[in-house]
């Protein structure tokens, strides 16, 4: 009962209040229907597909984060987990990689800003050394390099998550499977494709879902690396930063509530998909929840 009360007071009521606020006029305070939604979604600040040049708008930028950042962190973490599986001292390497995940994102954003500095940053210096002068620049001053620089540069901040989760998932696969495959003459690639990857699907589902949720609410890195407007030309602007700007710089709370509602809707959509796949299974009959519970026990020690 106390938990239910806390849930209603701290979650349900604020969500409903935000939803109601999104239908109120910024100046009149009266009910305006979906006008606020039309205003926010109709601005180039949110969706800008007039050409193929950056900026694309906050909603498209968030989708780009998912399209690029998700596969990079997922497969990098999986590769490291497989590589370090039988390496002595792997825990030290895993701990070092995991440091990125426990680093405050605001600190990660500041680090990225200095990484891309033309005079002292390692990234422009590296491209200058190998002769790619077009990238030996101040990345944060150009829209085309700013957005993708932040996406690529933040991979190390989240790879530790997929590394740890996949490392735990690998321990749940019985060794008998690999021994039988070796006796049958299966190659390493065949064992990965037929045994490891299929049995890691529940783990992959967790990694994909949690990574998408992380990318939807990305704020700290962009704010620290670019400023309140998402950098030059709003190139790196994202939904969470747009919501913060509406609420605390423009004091336009109804439109901030619109962006918050969009983010909540996208988050619920991803979370619902995850729980449906976990409980019902990919074809309606399989239940990978057991493997997930074993994973949770492993991580929890």
Coordinates of C-alpha atoms in Angstrom, one line a residue:
X1 CA 0.0 0.0 0.0
X2 CA 2.7 2.6 0.9
X3 CA 4.5 1.7 -2.4
X4 CA 1.3 2.3 -4.3
X5 CA 0.8 5.7 -2.7
X6 CA 4.4 6.7 -3.5
X7 CA 3.9 5.5 -7.1
X8 CA 0.8 7.6 -7.5
X9 CA 2.3 10.7 -5.9
X10 CA 5.8 10.6 -7.5
X11 CA 5.0 9.0 -10.9
X12 CA 1.4 8.9 -11.9
X13 CA 0.3 12.3 -10.8
X14 CA 3.3 14.2 -12.3
X15 CA 2.9 12.3 -15.6
X16 CA -0.8 13.2 -15.8
X17 CA -0.2 16.8 -14.8
X18 CA 2.5 17.1 -17.5
X19 CA 0.1 15.6 -20.0
X20 CA -2.6 18.0 -19.0
X21 CA -0.2 21.0 -19.2
X22 CA 0.7 20.1 -22.8
X23 CA -2.9 21.0 -23.8
X24 CA -2.8 24.4 -22.2
X25 CA -2.1 27.6 -24.1
X26 CA 1.3 29.3 -23.2
X27 CA -0.2 32.7 -22.9
X28 CA -3.9 32.2 -22.4
X29 CA -3.8 29.3 -20.0
X30 CA -6.9 27.8 -21.6
X31 CA -7.4 24.5 -23.4
X32 CA -6.0 24.6 -26.9
X33 CA -6.2 21.0 -28.0
X34 CA -3.3 19.8 -30.0
X35 CA -2.1 23.2 -31.0
X36 CA 1.1 23.0 -28.8
X37 CA 1.9 19.7 -30.4
X38 CA 1.5 21.1 -33.9
X39 CA 3.7 24.1 -33.0
X40 CA 6.5 22.0 -31.5
X41 CA 6.5 19.3 -34.2
X42 CA 6.1 21.9 -37.0
X43 CA 9.3 23.8 -36.1
X44 CA 12.6 23.1 -37.9
X45 CA 14.0 23.0 -34.4
X46 CA 12.3 19.6 -33.9
X47 CA 12.2 18.2 -37.4
X48 CA 14.2 19.7 -40.2
X49 CA 14.3 17.7 -43.4
X50 CA 14.5 20.5 -45.9
X51 CA 17.8 19.2 -47.0
X52 CA 20.4 16.6 -46.2
X53 CA 22.6 19.0 -44.2
X54 CA 22.9 19.3 -40.4
X55 CA 20.9 20.4 -38.4
X56 CA 18.1 17.8 -38.7
X57 CA 16.2 18.8 -35.7
X58 CA 16.0 17.4 -32.2
X59 CA 13.8 14.4 -33.0
X60 CA 15.9 13.3 -35.9
X61 CA 19.1 13.9 -33.9
X62 CA 17.8 11.5 -31.2
X63 CA 17.0 8.9 -33.9
X64 CA 20.5 9.4 -35.3
X65 CA 21.9 8.7 -31.9
X66 CA 20.0 5.5 -31.8
X67 CA 21.0 4.5 -35.3
X68 CA 24.7 5.1 -34.9
X69 CA 25.5 4.9 -31.2
X70 CA 23.4 1.7 -30.5
X71 CA 25.2 -0.7 -32.9
X72 CA 28.6 0.7 -32.1
X73 CA 28.3 0.3 -28.3
X74 CA 26.5 -3.1 -28.6
X75 CA 28.9 -4.8 -30.9
X76 CA 32.0 -3.2 -29.3
X77 CA 30.8 -4.5 -25.9
X78 CA 30.1 -7.9 -27.4
X79 CA 33.5 -8.1 -29.1
X80 CA 35.3 -7.2 -25.9
X81 CA 33.3 -9.7 -23.9
X82 CA 34.1 -12.5 -26.3
X83 CA 37.8 -11.5 -26.5
X84 CA 38.3 -11.1 -22.8
X85 CA 36.4 -14.3 -22.0
X86 CA 39.5 -16.4 -21.5
X87 CA 42.1 -13.7 -21.0
X88 CA 44.0 -13.6 -17.7
X89 CA 43.5 -10.3 -15.9
X90 CA 40.4 -9.5 -18.0
X91 CA 38.6 -8.1 -14.9
X92 CA 41.1 -5.2 -14.8
X93 CA 40.4 -4.4 -18.5
X94 CA 36.7 -4.7 -17.9
X95 CA 36.9 -2.4 -14.9
X96 CA 38.8 0.2 -16.9
X97 CA 36.2 0.0 -19.7
X98 CA 33.4 0.2 -17.2
X99 CA 34.8 3.5 -15.8
X100 CA 33.3 5.2 -18.8
X101 CA 29.8 4.2 -17.7
X102 CA 30.2 5.4 -14.1
X103 CA 31.7 8.7 -15.2
X104 CA 29.2 11.5 -14.8
X105 CA 27.9 12.4 -18.2
X106 CA 28.4 16.1 -17.6
X107 CA 32.1 15.3 -17.1
X108 CA 32.0 13.1 -20.3
X109 CA 30.7 16.1 -22.2
X110 CA 33.5 18.4 -21.0
X111 CA 36.1 15.7 -21.9
X112 CA 34.6 15.5 -25.4
X113 CA 34.8 19.2 -25.8
X114 CA 38.5 19.1 -25.2
X115 CA 39.0 16.0 -27.3
X116 CA 37.8 17.9 -30.3
X117 CA 39.7 21.1 -29.7
X118 CA 41.7 22.1 -32.7
X119 CA 44.8 23.1 -30.8
X120 CA 45.0 20.6 -28.0
X121 CA 42.5 17.9 -28.8
X122 CA 43.7 14.4 -29.7
X123 CA 41.1 13.9 -32.5
X124 CA 42.0 16.9 -34.7
X125 CA 45.7 16.2 -34.0
X126 CA 45.4 12.6 -35.1
X127 CA 43.6 13.5 -38.4
X128 CA 46.2 16.2 -39.0
X129 CA 49.0 13.7 -38.5
X130 CA 47.6 11.3 -41.1
X131 CA 47.0 14.0 -43.6
X132 CA 43.2 14.4 -43.4
X133 CA 43.2 18.2 -43.1
X134 CA 39.4 18.5 -43.5
X135 CA 39.0 16.9 -40.1
X136 CA 41.9 18.5 -38.4
X137 CA 39.6 21.3 -37.3
X138 CA 37.7 22.6 -34.3
X139 CA 34.9 20.0 -34.5
X140 CA 32.6 21.9 -32.2
X141 CA 32.5 24.9 -34.6
X142 CA 31.1 23.0 -37.6
X143 CA 27.6 21.5 -37.6
X144 CA 28.6 18.4 -39.7
X145 CA 31.4 17.4 -37.3
X146 CA 29.7 18.5 -34.1
X147 CA 26.8 16.1 -34.1
X148 CA 28.7 13.0 -35.3
X149 CA 31.7 13.9 -33.1
X150 CA 29.5 13.7 -30.0
X151 CA 27.9 10.4 -31.1
X152 CA 31.2 8.7 -32.0
X153 CA 33.0 10.2 -29.0
X154 CA 30.5 9.0 -26.5
X155 CA 30.7 5.4 -27.4
X156 CA 33.3 4.7 -24.7
X157 CA 30.8 6.1 -22.1
X158 CA 28.3 3.3 -22.7
X159 CA 30.3 0.4 -24.0
X160 CA 31.1 -0.7 -20.4
X161 CA 27.4 -1.5 -19.9
X162 CA 27.1 -3.9 -22.9
X163 CA 30.5 -5.4 -22.0
X164 CA 29.5 -6.3 -18.4
X165 CA 26.0 -7.6 -19.4
X166 CA 27.4 -9.7 -22.3
X167 CA 30.2 -11.0 -20.0
X168 CA 27.6 -12.1 -17.5
X169 CA 25.4 -13.6 -20.3
X170 CA 28.3 -15.7 -21.6
X171 CA 28.7 -17.4 -18.3
X172 CA 25.2 -18.7 -18.5
X173 CA 25.8 -20.7 -21.7
X174 CA 26.7 -24.4 -20.8
X175 CA 30.2 -25.4 -21.9
X176 CA 28.8 -28.7 -23.1
X177 CA 27.4 -27.0 -26.2
X178 CA 30.8 -25.8 -27.3
X179 CA 32.5 -29.1 -26.5
X180 CA 29.9 -31.0 -28.6
X181 CA 30.3 -28.5 -31.4
X182 CA 34.1 -28.9 -31.3
X183 CA 33.8 -32.6 -31.5
X184 CA 31.6 -32.2 -34.6
X185 CA 34.3 -30.0 -36.2
X186 CA 32.5 -26.7 -36.0
X187 CA 34.6 -23.6 -36.5
X188 CA 34.7 -20.6 -34.1
X189 CA 32.5 -18.6 -36.4
X190 CA 30.0 -21.4 -36.7
X191 CA 29.9 -21.8 -32.9
X192 CA 29.3 -18.1 -32.5
X193 CA 26.6 -18.0 -35.1
X194 CA 24.8 -21.2 -34.1
X195 CA 25.3 -21.2 -30.3
X196 CA 26.6 -18.0 -28.7
X197 CA 24.5 -15.4 -30.6
X198 CA 21.2 -17.2 -30.4
X199 CA 21.5 -17.9 -26.7
X200 CA 22.5 -14.3 -26.1
X201 CA 19.4 -12.9 -27.7
X202 CA 17.6 -12.2 -24.4
X203 CA 20.8 -10.4 -23.2
X204 CA 20.9 -8.5 -26.5
X205 CA 17.3 -7.4 -26.0
X206 CA 18.2 -6.0 -22.6
X207 CA 21.2 -4.2 -24.0
X208 CA 19.3 -2.8 -26.9
X209 CA 16.4 -1.5 -24.8
X210 CA 18.5 0.1 -22.1
X211 CA 20.7 1.7 -24.7
X212 CA 17.8 3.2 -26.6
X213 CA 16.4 4.5 -23.3
X214 CA 19.8 6.1 -22.5
X215 CA 20.0 7.7 -25.9
X216 CA 16.4 9.0 -25.7
X217 CA 17.2 10.9 -22.5
X218 CA 20.6 12.1 -23.5
X219 CA 21.2 15.6 -22.1
X220 CA 24.2 16.0 -20.0
X221 CA 26.8 15.3 -22.7
X222 CA 25.3 17.6 -25.3
X223 CA 24.7 20.4 -22.7
X224 CA 28.3 20.2 -21.4
X225 CA 29.9 19.9 -24.8
X226 CA 27.9 22.4 -26.8
X227 CA 25.9 24.8 -24.5
X228 CA 22.2 25.4 -24.0
X229 CA 21.3 25.6 -27.7
X230 CA 23.0 22.4 -28.9
X231 CA 26.1 24.1 -30.4
X232 CA 26.5 26.0 -33.7
X233 CA 23.3 26.1 -35.6
X234 CA 21.6 23.8 -33.1
X235 CA 23.5 21.0 -34.8
X236 CA 23.7 18.7 -31.8
X237 CA 20.4 19.6 -30.2
X238 CA 18.3 16.8 -28.7
X239 CA 14.8 16.4 -27.3
X240 CA 15.8 16.6 -23.6
X241 CA 17.9 19.7 -24.1
X242 CA 15.0 21.3 -26.1
X243 CA 12.6 20.5 -23.2
X244 CA 15.0 22.0 -20.7
X245 CA 15.4 25.2 -22.8
X246 CA 11.6 25.6 -23.2
X247 CA 11.0 25.2 -19.5
X248 CA 13.9 27.1 -17.9
X249 CA 15.1 29.6 -20.5
X250 CA 11.9 30.5 -22.3
X251 CA 9.5 29.6 -19.4
X252 CA 7.2 28.1 -21.9
X253 CA 6.0 25.2 -19.8
X254 CA 3.2 23.9 -22.0
X255 CA 5.6 23.4 -24.9
X256 CA 8.2 21.9 -22.6
X257 CA 5.4 19.5 -21.5
X258 CA 4.8 18.6 -25.1
X259 CA 8.4 17.5 -25.5
X260 CA 8.3 15.7 -22.2
X261 CA 5.2 13.8 -23.3
X262 CA 6.9 12.9 -26.6
X263 CA 9.9 11.5 -24.7
X264 CA 7.7 9.7 -22.2
X265 CA 5.7 8.1 -25.1
X266 CA 8.8 7.0 -26.9
X267 CA 10.2 5.6 -23.6
X268 CA 7.0 3.7 -22.9
X269 CA 7.0 2.3 -26.4
X270 CA 10.5 0.9 -26.1
X271 CA 9.8 -0.4 -22.6
X272 CA 6.6 -2.1 -23.6
X273 CA 8.3 -3.8 -26.5
X274 CA 11.0 -5.1 -24.2
X275 CA 8.6 -6.5 -21.6
X276 CA 6.5 -8.1 -24.3
X277 CA 9.5 -9.8 -25.8
X278 CA 10.8 -10.9 -22.4
X279 CA 7.5 -12.3 -21.1
X280 CA 5.8 -13.6 -24.2
X281 CA 9.0 -14.4 -26.3
X282 CA 9.8 -13.6 -29.9
X283 CA 7.3 -16.1 -31.3
X284 CA 4.7 -16.0 -28.6
X285 CA 5.8 -19.2 -26.9
X286 CA 9.4 -18.8 -25.8
X287 CA 10.1 -17.3 -22.4
X288 CA 13.7 -16.1 -22.1
X289 CA 13.0 -14.7 -18.7
X290 CA 14.8 -17.5 -16.9
X291 CA 18.1 -16.6 -18.5
X292 CA 17.5 -13.0 -17.7
X293 CA 16.9 -13.8 -14.0
X294 CA 20.1 -15.9 -13.9
X295 CA 21.9 -12.8 -15.4
X296 CA 20.4 -10.5 -12.7
X297 CA 21.6 -13.0 -10.0
X298 CA 25.1 -13.1 -11.5
X299 CA 25.4 -9.3 -11.7
X300 CA 24.0 -8.9 -8.2
X301 CA 26.6 -11.3 -6.9

